[in-house]
mmCIF file of C-alpha atoms in Angstrom:
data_model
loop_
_atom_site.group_PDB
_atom_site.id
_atom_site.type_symbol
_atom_site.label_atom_id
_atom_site.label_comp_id
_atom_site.label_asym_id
_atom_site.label_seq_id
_atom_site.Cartn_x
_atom_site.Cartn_y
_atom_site.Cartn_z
ATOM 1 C CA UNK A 1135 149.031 171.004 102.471
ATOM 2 C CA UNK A 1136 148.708 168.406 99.705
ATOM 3 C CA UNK A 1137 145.616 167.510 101.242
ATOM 4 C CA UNK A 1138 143.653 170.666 101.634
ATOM 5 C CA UNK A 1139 145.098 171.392 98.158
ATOM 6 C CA UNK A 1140 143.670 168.384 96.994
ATOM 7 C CA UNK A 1141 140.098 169.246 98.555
ATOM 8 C CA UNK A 1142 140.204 172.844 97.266
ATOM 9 C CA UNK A 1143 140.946 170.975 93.818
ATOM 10 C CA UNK A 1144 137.806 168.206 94.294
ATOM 11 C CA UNK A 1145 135.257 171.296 95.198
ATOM 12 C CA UNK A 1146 136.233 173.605 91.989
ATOM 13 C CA UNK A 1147 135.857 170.606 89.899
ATOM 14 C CA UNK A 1148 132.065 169.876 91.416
ATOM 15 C CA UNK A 1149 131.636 173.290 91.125
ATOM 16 C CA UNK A 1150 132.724 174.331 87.399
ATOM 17 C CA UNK A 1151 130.128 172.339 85.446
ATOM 18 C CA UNK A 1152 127.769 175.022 87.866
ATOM 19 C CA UNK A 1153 124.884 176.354 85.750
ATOM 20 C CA UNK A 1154 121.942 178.403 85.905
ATOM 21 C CA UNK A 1155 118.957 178.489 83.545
ATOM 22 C CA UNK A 1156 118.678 180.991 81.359
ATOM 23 C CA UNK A 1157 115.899 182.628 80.140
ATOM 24 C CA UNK A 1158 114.330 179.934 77.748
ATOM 25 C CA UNK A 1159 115.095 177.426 80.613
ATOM 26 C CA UNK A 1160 112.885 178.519 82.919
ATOM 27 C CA UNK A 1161 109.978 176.752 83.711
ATOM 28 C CA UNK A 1162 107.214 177.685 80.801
ATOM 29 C CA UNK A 1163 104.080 176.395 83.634
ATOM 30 C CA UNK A 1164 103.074 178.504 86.809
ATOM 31 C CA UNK A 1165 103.925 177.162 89.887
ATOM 32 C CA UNK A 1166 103.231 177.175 93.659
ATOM 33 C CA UNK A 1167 105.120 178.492 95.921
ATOM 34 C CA UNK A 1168 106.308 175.245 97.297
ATOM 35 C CA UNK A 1169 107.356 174.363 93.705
ATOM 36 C CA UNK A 1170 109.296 177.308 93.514
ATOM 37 C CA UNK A 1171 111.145 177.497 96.611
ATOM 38 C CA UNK A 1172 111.986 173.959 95.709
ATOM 39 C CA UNK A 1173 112.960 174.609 91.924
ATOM 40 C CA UNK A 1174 115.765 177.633 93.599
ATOM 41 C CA UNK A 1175 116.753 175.363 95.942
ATOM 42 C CA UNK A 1176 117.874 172.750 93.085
ATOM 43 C CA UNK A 1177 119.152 175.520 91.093
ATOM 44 C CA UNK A 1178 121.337 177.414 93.372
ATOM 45 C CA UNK A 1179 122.358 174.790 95.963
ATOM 46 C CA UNK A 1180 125.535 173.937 94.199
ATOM 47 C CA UNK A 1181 126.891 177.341 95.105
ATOM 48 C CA UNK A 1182 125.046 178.300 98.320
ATOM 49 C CA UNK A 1183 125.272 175.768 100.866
ATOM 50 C CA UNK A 1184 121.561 175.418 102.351
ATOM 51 C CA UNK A 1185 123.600 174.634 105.828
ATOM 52 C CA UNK A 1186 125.242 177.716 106.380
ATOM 53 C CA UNK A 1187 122.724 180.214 104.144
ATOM 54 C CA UNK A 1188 119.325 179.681 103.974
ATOM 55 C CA UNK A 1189 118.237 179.754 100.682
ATOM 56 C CA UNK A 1190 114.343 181.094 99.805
ATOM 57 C CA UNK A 1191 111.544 180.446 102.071
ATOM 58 C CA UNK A 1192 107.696 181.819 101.949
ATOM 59 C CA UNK A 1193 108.117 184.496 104.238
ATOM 60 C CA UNK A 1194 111.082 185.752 102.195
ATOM 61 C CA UNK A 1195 109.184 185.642 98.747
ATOM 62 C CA UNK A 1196 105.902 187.319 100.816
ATOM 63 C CA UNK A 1197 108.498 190.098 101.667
ATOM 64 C CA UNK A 1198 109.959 190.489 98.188
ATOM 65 C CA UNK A 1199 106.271 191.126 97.025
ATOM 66 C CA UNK A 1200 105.865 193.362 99.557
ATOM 67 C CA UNK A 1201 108.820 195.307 99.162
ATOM 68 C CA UNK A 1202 108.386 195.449 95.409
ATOM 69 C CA UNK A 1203 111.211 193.232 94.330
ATOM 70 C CA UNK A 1204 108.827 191.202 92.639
ATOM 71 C CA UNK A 1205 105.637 191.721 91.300
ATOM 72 C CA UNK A 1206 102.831 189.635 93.440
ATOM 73 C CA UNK A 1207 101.800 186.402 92.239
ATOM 74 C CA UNK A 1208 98.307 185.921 89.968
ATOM 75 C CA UNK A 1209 96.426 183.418 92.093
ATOM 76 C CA UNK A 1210 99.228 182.327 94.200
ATOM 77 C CA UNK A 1211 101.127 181.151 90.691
ATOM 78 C CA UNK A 1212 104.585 182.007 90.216
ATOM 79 C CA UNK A 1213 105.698 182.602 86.836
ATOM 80 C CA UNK A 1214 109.113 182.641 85.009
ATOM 81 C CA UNK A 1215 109.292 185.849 85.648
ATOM 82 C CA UNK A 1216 109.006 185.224 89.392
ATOM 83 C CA UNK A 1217 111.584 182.217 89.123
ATOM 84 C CA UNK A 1218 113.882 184.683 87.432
ATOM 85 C CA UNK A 1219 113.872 187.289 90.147
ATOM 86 C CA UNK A 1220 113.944 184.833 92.692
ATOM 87 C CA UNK A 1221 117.005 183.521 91.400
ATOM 88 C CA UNK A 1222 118.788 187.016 91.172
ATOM 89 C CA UNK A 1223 117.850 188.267 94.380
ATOM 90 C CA UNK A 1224 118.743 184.837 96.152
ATOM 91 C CA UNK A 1225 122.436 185.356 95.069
ATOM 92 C CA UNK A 1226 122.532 188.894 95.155
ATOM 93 C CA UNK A 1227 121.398 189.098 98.816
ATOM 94 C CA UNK A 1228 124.755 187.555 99.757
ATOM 95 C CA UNK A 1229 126.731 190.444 98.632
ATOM 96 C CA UNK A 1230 124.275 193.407 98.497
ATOM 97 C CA UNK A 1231 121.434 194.693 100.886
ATOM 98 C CA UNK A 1232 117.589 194.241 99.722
ATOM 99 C CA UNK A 1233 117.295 198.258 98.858
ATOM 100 C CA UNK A 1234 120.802 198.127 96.473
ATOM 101 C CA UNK A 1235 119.205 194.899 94.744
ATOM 102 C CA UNK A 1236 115.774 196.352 94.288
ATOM 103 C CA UNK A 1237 117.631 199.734 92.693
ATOM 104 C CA UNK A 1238 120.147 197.307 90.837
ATOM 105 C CA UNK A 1239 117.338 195.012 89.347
ATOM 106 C CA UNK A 1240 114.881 198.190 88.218
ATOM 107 C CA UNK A 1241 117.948 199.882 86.859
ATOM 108 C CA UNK A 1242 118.718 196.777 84.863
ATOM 109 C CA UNK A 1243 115.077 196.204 83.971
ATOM 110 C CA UNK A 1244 114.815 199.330 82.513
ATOM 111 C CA UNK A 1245 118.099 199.909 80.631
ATOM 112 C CA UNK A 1246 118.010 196.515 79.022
ATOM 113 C CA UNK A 1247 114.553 194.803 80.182
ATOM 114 C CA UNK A 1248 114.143 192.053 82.225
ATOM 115 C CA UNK A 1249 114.742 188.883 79.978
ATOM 116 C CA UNK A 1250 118.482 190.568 79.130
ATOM 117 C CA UNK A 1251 118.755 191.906 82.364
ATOM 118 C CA UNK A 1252 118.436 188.089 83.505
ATOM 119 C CA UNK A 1253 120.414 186.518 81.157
ATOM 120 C CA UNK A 1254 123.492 188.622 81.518
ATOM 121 C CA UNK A 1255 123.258 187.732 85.077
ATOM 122 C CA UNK A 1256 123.314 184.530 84.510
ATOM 123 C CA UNK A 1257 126.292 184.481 81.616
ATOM 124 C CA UNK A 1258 128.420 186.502 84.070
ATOM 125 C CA UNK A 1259 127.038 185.112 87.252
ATOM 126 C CA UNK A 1260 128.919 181.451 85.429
ATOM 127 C CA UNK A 1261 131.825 183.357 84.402
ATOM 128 C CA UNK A 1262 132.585 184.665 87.529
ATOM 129 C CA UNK A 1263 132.667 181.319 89.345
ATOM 130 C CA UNK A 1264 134.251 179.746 86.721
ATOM 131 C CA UNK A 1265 137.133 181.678 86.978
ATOM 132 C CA UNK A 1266 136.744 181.410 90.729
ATOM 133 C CA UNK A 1267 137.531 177.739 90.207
ATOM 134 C CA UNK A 1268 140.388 178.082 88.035
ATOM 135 C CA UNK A 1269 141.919 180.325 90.381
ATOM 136 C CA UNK A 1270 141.093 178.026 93.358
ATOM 137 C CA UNK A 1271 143.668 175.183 90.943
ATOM 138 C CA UNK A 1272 146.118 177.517 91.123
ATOM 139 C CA UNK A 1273 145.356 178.052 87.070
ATOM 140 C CA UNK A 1274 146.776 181.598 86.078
ATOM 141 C CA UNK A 1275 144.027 183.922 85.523
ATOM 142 C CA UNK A 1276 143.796 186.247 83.494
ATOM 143 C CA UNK A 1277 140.709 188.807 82.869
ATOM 144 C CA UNK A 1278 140.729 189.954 79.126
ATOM 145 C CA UNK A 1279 140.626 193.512 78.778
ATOM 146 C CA UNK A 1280 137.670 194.445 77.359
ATOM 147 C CA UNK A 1281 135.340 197.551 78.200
ATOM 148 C CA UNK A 1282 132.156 196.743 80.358
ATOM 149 C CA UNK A 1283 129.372 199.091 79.286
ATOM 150 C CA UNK A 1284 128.195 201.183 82.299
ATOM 151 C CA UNK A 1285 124.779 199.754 82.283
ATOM 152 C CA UNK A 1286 126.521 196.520 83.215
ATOM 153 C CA UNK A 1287 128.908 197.077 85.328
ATOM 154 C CA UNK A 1288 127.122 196.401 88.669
ATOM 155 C CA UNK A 1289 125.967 193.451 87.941
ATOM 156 C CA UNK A 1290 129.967 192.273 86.804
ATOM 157 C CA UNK A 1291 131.178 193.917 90.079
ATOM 158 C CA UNK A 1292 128.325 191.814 91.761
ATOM 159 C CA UNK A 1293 128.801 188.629 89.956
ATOM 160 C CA UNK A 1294 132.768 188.863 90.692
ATOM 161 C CA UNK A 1295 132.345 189.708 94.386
ATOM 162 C CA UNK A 1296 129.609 186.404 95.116
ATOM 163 C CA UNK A 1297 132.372 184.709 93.628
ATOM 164 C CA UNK A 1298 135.503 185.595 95.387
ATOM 165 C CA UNK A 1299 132.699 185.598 98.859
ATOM 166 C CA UNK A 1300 131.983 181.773 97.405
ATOM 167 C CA UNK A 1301 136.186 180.976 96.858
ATOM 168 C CA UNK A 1302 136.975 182.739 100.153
ATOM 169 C CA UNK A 1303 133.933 180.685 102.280
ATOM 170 C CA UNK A 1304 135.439 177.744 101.003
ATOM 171 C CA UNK A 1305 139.504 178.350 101.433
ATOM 172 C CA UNK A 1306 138.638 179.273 105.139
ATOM 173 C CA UNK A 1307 136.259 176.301 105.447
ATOM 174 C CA UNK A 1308 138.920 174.044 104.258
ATOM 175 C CA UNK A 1309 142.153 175.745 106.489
ATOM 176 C CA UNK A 1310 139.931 175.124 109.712
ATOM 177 C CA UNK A 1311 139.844 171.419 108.730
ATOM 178 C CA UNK A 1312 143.247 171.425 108.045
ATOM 179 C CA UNK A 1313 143.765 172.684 111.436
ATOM 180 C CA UNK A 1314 141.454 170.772 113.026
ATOM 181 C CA UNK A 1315 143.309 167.867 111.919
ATOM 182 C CA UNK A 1316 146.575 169.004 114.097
ATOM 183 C CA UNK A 1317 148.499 169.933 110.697
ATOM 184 C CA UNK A 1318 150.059 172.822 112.573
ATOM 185 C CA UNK A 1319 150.962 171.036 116.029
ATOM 186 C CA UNK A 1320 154.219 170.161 115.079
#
């Protein structure tokens, strides 16, 4: 067990200094769609392993468009904009279906707009796995009490659930090595 507890500690480590742009740290140029599959790979790699999930690829972005998740590209450029939705949606699709994250992300849009919308995603998007880590080296953790305004509250519910997924993937990934290894054949 010390070894599987000392993997579980390695990953959470690797995986608390995990960050996503905000906002204001979003690419400022247009970009191709090459560039942008490319720029949410980088970004959200750390947390969704390419192996197992694939992350964004053309036909997904053309079907985004389509479906109205995004707004189509001016002269096959991708803006910040884009990049922002792409990001949400990428992470959201592993705990919610397409028509719950089109509903969640024109809910948010219009409640807050989308640069806040995006943000707050983000901020608890980072909390959420943070604490996901803590928990995974067997820190205490507690949750402060605080009200969540309504508007909000899917996206913490979402946030908290791609995080316990993310903490769960990687427990069970780590007990089948452990067993693997004949820890059990005593």
């Amino acid at each position: 067990m010390n070894e599987l507890k000392k993997e579980l500690e390695k990953w959470s480590q690797e995986l608390s200094a995990f960050h996503l742009p905000k906002w204001e740290e979003l690419p400022e140029l247009d970009l191709y769609m090459d560039q942008v599959i490319t720029l949410i790979d980088r970004y959200l790699s750390p947390v969704i392993e390419p192996d197992k999930h694939t992350l964004l690829t053309s036909s997904m972005v053309n079907n985004y468009v389509k479906l109205g998740l995004i707004p189509a590209p001016e002269k096959k450029r991708y803006s910040k904009r884009h990049v922002a939705f792409l990001v949400a949606i990428t992470l959201l699709k592993q705990v919610l279906t397409i028509p719950e994250i089109k509903e969640g992300i024109l809910f948010q849009g219009k409640a807050v707009g989308i640069r806040e919308a995006y943000n707050l995603f983000c901020q608890e998007q980072e909390q959420a796995i943070h604490i996901a880590c803590r928990q995974a080296r067997g820190e205490t953790v507690t949750i402060a009490q605080q009200e969540v305004r309504l508007e909000y509250l899917a996206v913490k519910a979402a946030t908290a659930s791609f995080a316990a997924k993310l903490l769960a993937e990687k427990m069970i990934e780590l007990e089948m090595n452990y067993m693997k290894e004949g820890h059990f054949d005593e």
